[in-house]
Each structure stands twice: as C-alpha cells, then as structure tokens.
Coordinates of C-alpha atoms and ligand atoms in Angstrom, one line a residue:
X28 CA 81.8 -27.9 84.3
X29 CA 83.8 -24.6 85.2
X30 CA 86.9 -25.3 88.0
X31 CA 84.6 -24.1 91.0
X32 CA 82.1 -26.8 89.9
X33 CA 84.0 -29.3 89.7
X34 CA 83.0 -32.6 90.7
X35 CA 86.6 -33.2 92.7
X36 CA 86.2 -32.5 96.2
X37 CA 89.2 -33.6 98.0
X38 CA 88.5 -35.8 101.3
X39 CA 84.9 -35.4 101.0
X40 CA 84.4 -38.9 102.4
X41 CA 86.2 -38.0 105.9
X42 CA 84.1 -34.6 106.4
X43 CA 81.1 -35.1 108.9
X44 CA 77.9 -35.4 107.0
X45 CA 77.2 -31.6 108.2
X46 CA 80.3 -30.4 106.5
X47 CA 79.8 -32.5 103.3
X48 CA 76.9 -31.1 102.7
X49 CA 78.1 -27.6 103.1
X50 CA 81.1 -28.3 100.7
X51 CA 79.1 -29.7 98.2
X52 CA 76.2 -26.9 97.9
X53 CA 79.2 -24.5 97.9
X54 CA 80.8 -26.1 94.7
X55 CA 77.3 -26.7 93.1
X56 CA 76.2 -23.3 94.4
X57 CA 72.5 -24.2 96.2
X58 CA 70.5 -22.2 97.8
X59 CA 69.6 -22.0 101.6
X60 CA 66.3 -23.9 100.7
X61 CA 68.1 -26.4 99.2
X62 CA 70.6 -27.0 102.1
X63 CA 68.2 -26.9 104.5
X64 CA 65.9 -29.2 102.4
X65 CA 68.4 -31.7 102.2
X66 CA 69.8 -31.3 105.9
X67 CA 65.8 -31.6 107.3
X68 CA 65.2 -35.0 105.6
X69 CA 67.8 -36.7 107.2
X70 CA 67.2 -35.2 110.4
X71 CA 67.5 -38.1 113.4
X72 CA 69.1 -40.3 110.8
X73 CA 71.9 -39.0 109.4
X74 CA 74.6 -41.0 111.2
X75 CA 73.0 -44.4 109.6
X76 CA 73.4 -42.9 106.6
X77 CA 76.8 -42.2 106.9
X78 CA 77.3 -45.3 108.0
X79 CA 75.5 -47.0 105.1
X80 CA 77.0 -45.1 102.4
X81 CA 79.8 -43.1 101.4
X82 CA 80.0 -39.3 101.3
X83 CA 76.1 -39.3 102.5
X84 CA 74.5 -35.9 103.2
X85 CA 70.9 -36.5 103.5
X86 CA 68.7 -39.6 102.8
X87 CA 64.7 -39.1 101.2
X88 CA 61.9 -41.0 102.6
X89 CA 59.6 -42.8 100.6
X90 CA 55.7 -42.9 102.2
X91 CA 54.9 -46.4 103.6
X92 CA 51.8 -47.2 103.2
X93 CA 50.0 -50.8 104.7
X94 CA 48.4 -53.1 102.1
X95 CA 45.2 -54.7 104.3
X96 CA 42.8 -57.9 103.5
X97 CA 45.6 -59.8 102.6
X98 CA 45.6 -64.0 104.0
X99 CA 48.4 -65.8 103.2
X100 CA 49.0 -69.2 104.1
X101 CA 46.1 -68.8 106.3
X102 CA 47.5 -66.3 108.3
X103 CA 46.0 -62.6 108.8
X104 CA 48.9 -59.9 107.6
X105 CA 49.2 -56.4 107.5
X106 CA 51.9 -55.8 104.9
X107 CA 54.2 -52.6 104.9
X108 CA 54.9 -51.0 101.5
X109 CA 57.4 -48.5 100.3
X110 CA 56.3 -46.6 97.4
X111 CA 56.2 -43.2 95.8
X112 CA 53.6 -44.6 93.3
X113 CA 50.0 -43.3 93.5
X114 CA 47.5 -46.1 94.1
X115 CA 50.1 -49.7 94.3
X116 CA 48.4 -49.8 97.8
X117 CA 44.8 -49.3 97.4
X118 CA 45.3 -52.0 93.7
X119 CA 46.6 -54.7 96.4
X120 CA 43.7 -53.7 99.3
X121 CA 41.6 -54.0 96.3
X122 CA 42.7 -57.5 95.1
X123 CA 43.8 -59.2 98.4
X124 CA 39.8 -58.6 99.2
X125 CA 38.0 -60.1 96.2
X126 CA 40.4 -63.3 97.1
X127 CA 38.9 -63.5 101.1
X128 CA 36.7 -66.0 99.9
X129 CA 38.5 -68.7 98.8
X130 CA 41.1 -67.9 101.3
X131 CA 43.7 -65.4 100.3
X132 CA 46.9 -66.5 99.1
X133 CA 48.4 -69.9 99.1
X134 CA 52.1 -70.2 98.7
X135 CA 55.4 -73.0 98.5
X136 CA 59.3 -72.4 98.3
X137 CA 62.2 -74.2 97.7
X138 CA 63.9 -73.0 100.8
X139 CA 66.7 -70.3 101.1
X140 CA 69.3 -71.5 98.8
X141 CA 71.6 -69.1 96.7
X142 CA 74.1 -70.0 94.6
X143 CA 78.0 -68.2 94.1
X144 CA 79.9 -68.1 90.2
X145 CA 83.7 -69.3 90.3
X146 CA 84.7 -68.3 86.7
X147 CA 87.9 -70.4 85.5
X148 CA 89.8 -69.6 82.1
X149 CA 92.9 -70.2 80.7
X150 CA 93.2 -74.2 80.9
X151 CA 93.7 -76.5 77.7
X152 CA 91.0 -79.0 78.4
X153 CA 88.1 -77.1 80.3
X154 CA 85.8 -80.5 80.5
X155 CA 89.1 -81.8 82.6
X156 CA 88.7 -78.9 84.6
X157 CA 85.2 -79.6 85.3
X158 CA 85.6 -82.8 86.8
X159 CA 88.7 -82.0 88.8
X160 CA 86.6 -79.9 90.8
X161 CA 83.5 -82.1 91.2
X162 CA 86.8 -84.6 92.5
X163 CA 86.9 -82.0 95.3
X164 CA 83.7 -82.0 96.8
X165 CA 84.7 -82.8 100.2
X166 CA 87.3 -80.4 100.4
X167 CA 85.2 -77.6 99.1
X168 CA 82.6 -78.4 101.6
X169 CA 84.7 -78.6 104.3
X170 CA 86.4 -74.4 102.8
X171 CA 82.9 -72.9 102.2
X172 CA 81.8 -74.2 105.9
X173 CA 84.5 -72.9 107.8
X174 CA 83.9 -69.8 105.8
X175 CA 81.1 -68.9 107.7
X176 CA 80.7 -71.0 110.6
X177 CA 78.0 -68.5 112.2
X178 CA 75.7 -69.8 109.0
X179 CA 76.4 -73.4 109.7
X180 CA 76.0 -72.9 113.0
X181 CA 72.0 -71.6 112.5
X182 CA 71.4 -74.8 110.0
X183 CA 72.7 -72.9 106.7
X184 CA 76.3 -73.6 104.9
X185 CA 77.2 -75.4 102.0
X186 CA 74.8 -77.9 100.1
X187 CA 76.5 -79.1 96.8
X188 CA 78.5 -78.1 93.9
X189 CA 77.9 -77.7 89.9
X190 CA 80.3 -77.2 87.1
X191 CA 79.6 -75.7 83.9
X192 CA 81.6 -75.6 80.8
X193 CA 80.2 -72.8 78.5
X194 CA 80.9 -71.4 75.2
X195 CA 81.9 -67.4 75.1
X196 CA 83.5 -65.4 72.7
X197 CA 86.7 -65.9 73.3
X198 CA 86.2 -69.5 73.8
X199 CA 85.0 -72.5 76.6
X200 CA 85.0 -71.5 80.5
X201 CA 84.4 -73.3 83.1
X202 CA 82.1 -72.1 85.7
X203 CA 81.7 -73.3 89.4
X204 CA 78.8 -72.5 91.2
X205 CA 78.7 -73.1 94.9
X206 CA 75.5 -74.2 96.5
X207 CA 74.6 -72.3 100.2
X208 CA 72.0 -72.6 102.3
X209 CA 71.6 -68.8 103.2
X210 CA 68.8 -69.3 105.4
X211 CA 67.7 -65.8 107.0
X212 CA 70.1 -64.1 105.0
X213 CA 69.9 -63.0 101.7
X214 CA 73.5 -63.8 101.3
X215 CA 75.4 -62.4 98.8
X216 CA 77.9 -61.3 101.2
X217 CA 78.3 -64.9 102.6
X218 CA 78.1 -66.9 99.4
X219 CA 80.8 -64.3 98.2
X220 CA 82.8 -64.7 100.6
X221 CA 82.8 -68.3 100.1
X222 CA 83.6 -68.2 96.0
X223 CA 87.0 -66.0 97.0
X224 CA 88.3 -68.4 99.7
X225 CA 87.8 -71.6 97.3
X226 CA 89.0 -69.8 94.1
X227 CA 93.0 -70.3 95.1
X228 CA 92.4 -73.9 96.0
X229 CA 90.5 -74.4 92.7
X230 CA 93.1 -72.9 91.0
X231 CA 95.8 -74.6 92.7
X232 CA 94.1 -78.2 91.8
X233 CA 92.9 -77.2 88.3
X234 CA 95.8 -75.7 86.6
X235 CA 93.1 -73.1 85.5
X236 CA 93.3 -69.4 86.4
X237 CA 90.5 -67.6 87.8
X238 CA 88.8 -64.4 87.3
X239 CA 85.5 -63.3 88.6
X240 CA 84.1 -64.6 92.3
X241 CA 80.4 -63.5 92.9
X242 CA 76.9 -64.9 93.4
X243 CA 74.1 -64.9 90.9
X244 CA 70.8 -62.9 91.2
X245 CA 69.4 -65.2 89.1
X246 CA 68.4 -67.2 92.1
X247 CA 66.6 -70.1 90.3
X248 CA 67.1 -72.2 93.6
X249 CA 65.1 -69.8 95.8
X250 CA 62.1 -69.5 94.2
X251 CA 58.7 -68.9 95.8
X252 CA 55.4 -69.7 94.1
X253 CA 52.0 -68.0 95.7
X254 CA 48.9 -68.8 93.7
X255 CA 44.9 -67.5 94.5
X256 CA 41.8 -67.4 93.1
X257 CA 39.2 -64.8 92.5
X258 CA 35.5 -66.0 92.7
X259 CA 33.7 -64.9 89.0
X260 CA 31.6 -62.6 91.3
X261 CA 34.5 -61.2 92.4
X262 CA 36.0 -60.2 89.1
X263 CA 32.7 -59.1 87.4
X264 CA 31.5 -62.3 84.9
X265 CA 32.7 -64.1 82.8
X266 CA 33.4 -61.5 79.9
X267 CA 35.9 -59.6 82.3
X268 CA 37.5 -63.1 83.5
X269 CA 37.8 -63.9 79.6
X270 CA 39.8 -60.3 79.2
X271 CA 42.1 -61.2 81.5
X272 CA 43.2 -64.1 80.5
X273 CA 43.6 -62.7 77.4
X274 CA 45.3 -59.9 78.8
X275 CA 47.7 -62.3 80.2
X276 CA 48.8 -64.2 77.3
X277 CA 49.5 -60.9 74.9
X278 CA 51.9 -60.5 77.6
X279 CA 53.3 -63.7 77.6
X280 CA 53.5 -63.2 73.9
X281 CA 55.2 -60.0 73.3
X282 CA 57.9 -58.2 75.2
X283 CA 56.9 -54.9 74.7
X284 CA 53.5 -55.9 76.7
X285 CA 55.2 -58.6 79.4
X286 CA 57.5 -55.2 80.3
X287 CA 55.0 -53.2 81.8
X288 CA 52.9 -56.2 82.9
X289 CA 55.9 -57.4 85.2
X290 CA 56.5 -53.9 86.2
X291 CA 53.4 -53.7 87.8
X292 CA 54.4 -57.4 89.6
X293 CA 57.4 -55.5 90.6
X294 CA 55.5 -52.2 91.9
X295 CA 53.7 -54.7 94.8
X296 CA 57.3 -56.7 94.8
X297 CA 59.8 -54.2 95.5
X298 CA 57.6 -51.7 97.8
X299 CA 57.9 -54.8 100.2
X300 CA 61.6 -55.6 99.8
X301 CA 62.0 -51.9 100.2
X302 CA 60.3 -51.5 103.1
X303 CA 62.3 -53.9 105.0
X304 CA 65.5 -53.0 103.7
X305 CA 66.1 -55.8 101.2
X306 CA 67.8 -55.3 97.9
X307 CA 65.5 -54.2 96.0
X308 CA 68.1 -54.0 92.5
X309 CA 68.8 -57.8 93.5
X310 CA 65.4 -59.1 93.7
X311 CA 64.6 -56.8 90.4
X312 CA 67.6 -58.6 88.2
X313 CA 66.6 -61.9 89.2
X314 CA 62.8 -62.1 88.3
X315 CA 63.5 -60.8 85.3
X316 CA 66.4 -63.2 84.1
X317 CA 64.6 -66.0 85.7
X318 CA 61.3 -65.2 83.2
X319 CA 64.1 -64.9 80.5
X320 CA 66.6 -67.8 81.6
X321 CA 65.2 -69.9 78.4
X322 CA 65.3 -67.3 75.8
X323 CA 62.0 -65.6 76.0
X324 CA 60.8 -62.6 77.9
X325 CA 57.3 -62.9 78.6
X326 CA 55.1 -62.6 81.7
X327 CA 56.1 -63.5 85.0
X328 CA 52.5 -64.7 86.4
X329 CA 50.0 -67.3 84.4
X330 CA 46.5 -66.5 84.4
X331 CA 43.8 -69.7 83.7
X332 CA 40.1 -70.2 84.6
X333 CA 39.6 -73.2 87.0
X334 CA 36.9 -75.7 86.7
X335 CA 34.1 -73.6 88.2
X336 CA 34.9 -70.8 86.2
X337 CA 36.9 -68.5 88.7
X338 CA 40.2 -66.9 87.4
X339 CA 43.7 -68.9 88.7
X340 CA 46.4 -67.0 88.8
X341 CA 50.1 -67.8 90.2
X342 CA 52.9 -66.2 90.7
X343 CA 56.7 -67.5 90.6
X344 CA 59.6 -65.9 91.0
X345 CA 63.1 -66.1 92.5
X346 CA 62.5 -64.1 96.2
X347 CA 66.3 -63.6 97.1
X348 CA 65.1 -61.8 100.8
X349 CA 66.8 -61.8 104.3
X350 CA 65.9 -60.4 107.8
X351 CA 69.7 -60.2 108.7
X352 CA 72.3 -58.1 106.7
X353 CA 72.7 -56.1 104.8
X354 CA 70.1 -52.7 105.8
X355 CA 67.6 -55.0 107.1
X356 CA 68.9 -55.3 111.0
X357 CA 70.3 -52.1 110.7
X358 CA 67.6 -49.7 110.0
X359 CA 65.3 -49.1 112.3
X360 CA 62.0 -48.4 109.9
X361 CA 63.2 -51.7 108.4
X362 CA 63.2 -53.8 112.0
X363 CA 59.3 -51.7 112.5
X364 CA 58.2 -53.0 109.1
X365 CA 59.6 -56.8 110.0
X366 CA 57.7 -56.0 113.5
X367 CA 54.6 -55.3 111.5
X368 CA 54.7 -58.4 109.3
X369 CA 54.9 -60.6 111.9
X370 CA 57.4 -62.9 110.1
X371 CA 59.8 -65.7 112.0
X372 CA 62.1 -66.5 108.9
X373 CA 62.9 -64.9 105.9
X374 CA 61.2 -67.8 103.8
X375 CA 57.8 -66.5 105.3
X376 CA 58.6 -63.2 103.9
X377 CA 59.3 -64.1 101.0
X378 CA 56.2 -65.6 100.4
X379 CA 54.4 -62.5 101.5
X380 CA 56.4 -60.3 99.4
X381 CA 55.6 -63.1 95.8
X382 CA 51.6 -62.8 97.2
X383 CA 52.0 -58.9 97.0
X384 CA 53.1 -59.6 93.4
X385 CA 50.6 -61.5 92.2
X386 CA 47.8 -59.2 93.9
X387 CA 49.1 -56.4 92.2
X388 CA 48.9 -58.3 89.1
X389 CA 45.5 -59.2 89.6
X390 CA 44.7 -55.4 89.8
X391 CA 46.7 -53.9 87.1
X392 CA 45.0 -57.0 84.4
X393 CA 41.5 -56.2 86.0
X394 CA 41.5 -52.4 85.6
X395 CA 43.2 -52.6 82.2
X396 CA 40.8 -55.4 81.1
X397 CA 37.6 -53.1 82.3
X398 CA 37.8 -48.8 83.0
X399 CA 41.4 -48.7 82.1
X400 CA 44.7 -47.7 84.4
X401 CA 43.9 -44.0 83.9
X402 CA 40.7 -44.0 86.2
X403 CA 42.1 -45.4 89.7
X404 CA 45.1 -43.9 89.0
X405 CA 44.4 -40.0 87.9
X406 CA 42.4 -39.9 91.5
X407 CA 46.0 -39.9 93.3
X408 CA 47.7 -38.5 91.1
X409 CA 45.1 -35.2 91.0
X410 CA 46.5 -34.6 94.5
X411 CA 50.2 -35.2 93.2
X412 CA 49.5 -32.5 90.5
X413 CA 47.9 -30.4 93.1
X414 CA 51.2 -30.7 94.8
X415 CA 53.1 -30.1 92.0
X416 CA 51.9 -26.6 91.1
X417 CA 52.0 -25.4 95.1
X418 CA 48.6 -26.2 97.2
X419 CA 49.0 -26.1 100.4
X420 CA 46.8 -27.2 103.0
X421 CA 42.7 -27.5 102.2
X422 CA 44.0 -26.1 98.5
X423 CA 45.5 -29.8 98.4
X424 CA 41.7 -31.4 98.0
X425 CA 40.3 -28.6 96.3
X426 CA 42.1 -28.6 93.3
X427 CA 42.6 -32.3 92.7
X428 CA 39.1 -32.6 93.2
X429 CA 38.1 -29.8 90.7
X430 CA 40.9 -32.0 88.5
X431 CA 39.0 -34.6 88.6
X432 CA 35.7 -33.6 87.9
X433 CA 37.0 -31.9 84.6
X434 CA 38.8 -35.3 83.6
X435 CA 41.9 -33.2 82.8
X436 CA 44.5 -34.1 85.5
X437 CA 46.9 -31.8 84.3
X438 CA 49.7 -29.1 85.8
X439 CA 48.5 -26.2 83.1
X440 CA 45.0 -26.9 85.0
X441 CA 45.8 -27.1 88.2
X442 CA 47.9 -23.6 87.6
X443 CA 44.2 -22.1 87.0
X444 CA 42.4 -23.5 89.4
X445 CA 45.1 -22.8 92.0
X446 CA 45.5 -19.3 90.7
X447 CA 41.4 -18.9 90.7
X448 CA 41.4 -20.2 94.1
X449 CA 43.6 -17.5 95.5
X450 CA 42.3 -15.0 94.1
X451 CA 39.0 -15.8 96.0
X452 CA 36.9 -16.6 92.6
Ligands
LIG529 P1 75.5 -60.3 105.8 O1 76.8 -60.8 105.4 O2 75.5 -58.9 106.4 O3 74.8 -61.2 106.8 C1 74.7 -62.6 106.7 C2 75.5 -63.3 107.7 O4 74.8 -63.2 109.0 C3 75.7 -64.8 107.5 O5 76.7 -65.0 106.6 C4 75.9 -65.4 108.9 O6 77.2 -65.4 109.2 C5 75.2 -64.4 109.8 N1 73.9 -64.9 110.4 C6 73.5 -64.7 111.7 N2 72.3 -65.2 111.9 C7 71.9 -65.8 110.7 C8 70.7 -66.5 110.3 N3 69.7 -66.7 111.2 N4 70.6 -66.8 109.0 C9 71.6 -66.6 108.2 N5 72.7 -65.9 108.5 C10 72.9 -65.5 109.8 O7 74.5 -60.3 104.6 P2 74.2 -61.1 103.3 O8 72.8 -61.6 103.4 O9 75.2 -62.2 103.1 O10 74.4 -60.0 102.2 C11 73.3 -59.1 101.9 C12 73.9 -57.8 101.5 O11 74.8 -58.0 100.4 C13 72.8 -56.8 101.0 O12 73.1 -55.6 101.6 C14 73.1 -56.7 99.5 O13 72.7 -55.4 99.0 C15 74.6 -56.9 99.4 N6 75.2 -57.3 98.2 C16 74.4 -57.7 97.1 C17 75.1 -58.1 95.9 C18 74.2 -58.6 94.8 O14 73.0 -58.8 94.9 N7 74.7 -58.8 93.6 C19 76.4 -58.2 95.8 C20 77.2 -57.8 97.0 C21 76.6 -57.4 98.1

C-alpha cells in the first residue's frame, strides 16, 4: 500500500460516522457511488452502529424473510429469518408443512445453563490444585453471585463447580469451569465476568497462577433437542425415505459429507439467531465442537424410520440464545423479530431456532435424495444472476425466467438475454 493508502488513520474512532466515512473513501480513493452507497444503507441507523461497533460507517441489511407452517410444541409460529441465501426460506416452508400432520415439531432443553474456563498453571501438584478448589465451593458461590446480583435476582446465578486436570504440551493444567444459570441471557458477558472476579481468590488459595478467564461455546449444558416426523406420503415412498437415511449416515460417516450437511442445519440455524441479534459466530462454534467433542465429526441430526414406516428425524445441538444483551435489546429489527416470534424466554427460542435446523435438514436430504439441490435452488438464483449482470425492474423476471427455461443459469447468459432485451429483439 502506497503512503496515501495507508491503512493508519489517526483518531478515526473519535470522528462522527459521517466524517469516518469521508476520511476513509479519501485514503482508499472511492467514488461518489460508493460513498453514497455506503452512507444510504445505514441511513436511520447509523448512530446504533456506532454505538455497536468501532469506527462504523455504514451497516448492510440482510433480507428477512418469514419461514410459515411451522408448529412447535404445539404452538402456531411465524419464524423471522435473516439470510442472503436463495431458497433457505421456501426449504423450511417446504418441510415445516409435510410435518402438519403429525404435529410439527416436538422439542426438550436442559435449561439455560452456560459454563465459564478458569485456566490454572504453574503449580507442582495440579490434582492438589483440583481439590483445593472443589474445598471452596461455598466461597465461590457466594463471589460468582454477588457478581451479578441482577441474574440471581431473575432466578439465574451460580449452580456448581468442576475441575479438570488435563494434559497439554507443555504439561498438566488445571481447568475450573464455573456453572451459571444464564437464563434469558446468553451470557458470556456474565459468566465472564464471573471467571475474572474468582480467578485472584483461586489463585490466592491454590498457589497456582492463572491465565486465561472466559466461557466456552461449547455449551454442552444448554442443549436443545427438537425431533418430527414426516408421514411416508409426505416424503414420496419408501424408496425416497430409504435415500434419506442413507443420505444421513454417509454424513455421519465422512467429514467431507457431514460439512455441508451441517451447513445446511446451520443455514435454518443462524438466519434465526441472526435475525434476533444473537451471536451468530457463538452458536456456529458450539454445534460444531459439540458434534466433535468425542473425536469424530459427523452429522449433527440422526435420521431413522419409525415403526409405521415414516422418516424420524432429531435434531440436538447446543442453542447458546438470549433475548437480553448483547444486540438483542438493542436493535430494534431484533426486538420486531422477538415481537414476531412470540417468545416469553429465551429457552422457547431456542427451541424454535433447533426446529428451524432440523427442517432445513429435512429439505436439503429430501432434494439431494430426489431432483438434486440445483433445481429449487437455480429458480432464485436466476433472479440473483439477473441482478448480477444489471436488470432492472420487469427486466428482473424476464431474464431469470428465460434462464431458467434454457437450464443454463449463468452471468455470460444473462449478458445476452439482457443485451437482446434492450435492444428490443
Ligand atoms: P449482557 O451482559 O449484555 O446481559 C446479561 C445481563 O443482563 C445479565 O448478566 C443480568 O445481569 C442482566 N439481566 C437482566 N434481566 C435478565 C434476565 N431475565 N435473564 C438473564 N439476565 C438478565 O449479555 P450476555 O448475555 O452476558 O452476553 C452476550 C454478549 O456477549 C453477546 O453480544 C456476545 O456476542 C458477547 N460475547 C460473546 C463471547 C463468546 O461467545 N465467546 C465472548 C464475549 C462476549
């Protein structure tokens, strides 16, 4: 990078987003279109920008879309998604409704509970270690509570303790993980708060020195479970239930397969969680170390035909959501899409959000198991390539139509047709 592009810019962070923006197209020389591109997106929200991030000059928007048909629990919801994926939403309308007739989506969780890492090094005997600080219990209840009395005060705070003593590279270390009821909190900020007000005391009764003080995604204790059933009618015989179970265990098999099969669990997963401004990077890192947490990676759902015939399938996955902190009060498309969903507690959301997942599954196995991804999936994406190479307007519908009835969804094409169009052939 030459001097005038360079990437210091000195007290970027105090300008006004306005000015920011202005000082950074300068260095990186954009364009009016560009400036004004960025400045229109944010417009009416660029102060919560700024005050979610640092140095923020714009924000994007994602399309929201609302996944219908879907019961869970018994209960009638309209779920809000946040994707830029063509045809996530339509695969879950799709699924949720061949489920109606058994009933939609039936779910359990093992309540809100998230778990904080003390890491302790350095002492001569780390098993002594391990039970000088189960000694404490009382003590460390009594630090973690008055933490966060707000927490304790809505039925939330500290549950139990366990201590680890694992083997690294450079020898044993004892780990401490605190045990917190988050309850409508996702909680990394309180659990982590928590691990750096008992990490002194630990040290001062260990003897040990300490090092790292944060929670783990890997939220093993928060895990939601939603599980359906798709009528044999619903999923077109027996030969395409049969696929799909065999679909299901290459992925459980190989990596390569279980990848792209959980991706698609995530695509359903993380629209939600994005939608009501949860974390999505959180929830991502711990369903997949949770699938992995005993040394394999395969699928995240299991797939089986139930005594009638009809194709099981169940979901389970660590669903670390919250409808207070972090973006989720704060933004108000967040606080419309909570509105929308209709949810109390951040346990019923959860189980929405792990339903989602396991619809999506059922959608992705079916189409891959019968036409292949390609069909449902080129029909949006014609329009997207139509977007791509400039149709406006009617042009829009035109050329992804033409796309499609060639079966060759592609830019080079769309150029032609485009090009044909407005020259009036
Ligand atoms: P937070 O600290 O903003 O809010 C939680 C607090 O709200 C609680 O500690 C409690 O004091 C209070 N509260 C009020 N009513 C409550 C209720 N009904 N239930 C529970 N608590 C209630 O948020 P948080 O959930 O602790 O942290 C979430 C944020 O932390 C997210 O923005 C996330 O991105 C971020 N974060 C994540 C990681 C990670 O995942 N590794 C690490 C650091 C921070």
């Amino acid at each position: 990078m030459s001097d005038a592009r360079s990437s210091r810019i000195e007290g970027l962070h105090k300008m006004t987003p306005a000015d920011r923006l202005q000082a950074v197209a300068a260095k990186a020389g954009l364009g009016n279109e560009a400036i004004a591109s960025l400045a229109q997106a944010a417009e009416g929200r660029i102060e919560l920008a700024d005050r979610l991030v640092e140095n923020a000059i714009s924000s994007i928007a994602i399309p929201i879309g609302v996944a219908t048909n879907m019961i869970v629990d018994g209960r009638e919801v309209l779920v809000p998604m946040a994707t830029e994926e063509s045809s996530v939403i339509a695969a879950v309308c799709n699924a949720a409704k061949r489920c109606r007739p058994t009933g939609g989506f039936f779910t359990s969780s093992s309540g809100p509970v998230m778990a904080a890492q003390i890491q302790l090094l350095g002492a001569s005997d780390p098993e002594q270690v391990r039970l000088k600080v189960y000694e404490r219990l009382d003590e460390i209840r009594t630090i973690c509570n008055e933490t966060d009395p707000l927490l304790v005060k809505f039925g939330g705070g500290f549950r139990d303790i366990e201590v680890r003593v694992i083997e690294t590279a450079e020898g044993p270390m004892t780990i401490v993980h605190i045990i917190v009821d988050t309850r409508d909190a996702m909680g990394a900020n309180a659990v982590n708060s928590m691990a750096e007000a008992l990490a002194p005391r630990l040290v001062e009764w260990t003897g040990a020195r300490s090092l790292l003080r944060i929670l783990t995604n890997l939220a093993d204790r928060r895990v939601v479970r939603a599980r359906a059933v798709w009528p044999l009618e619903e999923i077109g015989g027996e030969e395409v239930r049969d696929d799909m179970i065999s679909a299901y265990h290459f992925a459980d098999a190989d990596p390569y397969r279980a990848a792209t099969h959980n991706k698609g669990i995530m695509n359903g997963v993380s629209a939600v969680v994005l939608a009501t401004g949860n974390d999505t990077r959180a929830i991502e890192a711990g369903a997949h170390s949770f699938v992995a947490r005993n040394g394999h990676y395969g699928s995240m759902s299991r797939w089986e035909e139930d005594a009638d015939g009809n194709l099981v399938g169940i979901l389970e996955m660590p669903m670390a959501v919250g409808l207070i902190g972090g973006a989720t009060k704060i933004h108000p498309t967040a606080q419309a899409c909570l509105k929308l969903l209709g949810v109390e507690t951040a346990d019923q959301l959860a189980r929405i959000i792990v339903s989602i997942g396991l619809a999506q599954n059922f959608a992705a196995m079916r189409a891959l198991a019968t036409t292949g991804i390609q069909k449902g999936h080129m029909a949006l994406h014609a329009q997207n390539v139509a977007l791509l190479v400039g149709a406006t307007g009617d042009e829009i519908d035109q050329v992804a139509s033409e796309l499609k009835a060639l079966g060759k969804v592609r830019q080079d094409v769309a150029e032609e047709i485009l090009a044909r169009l407005r020259a009036g052939k």
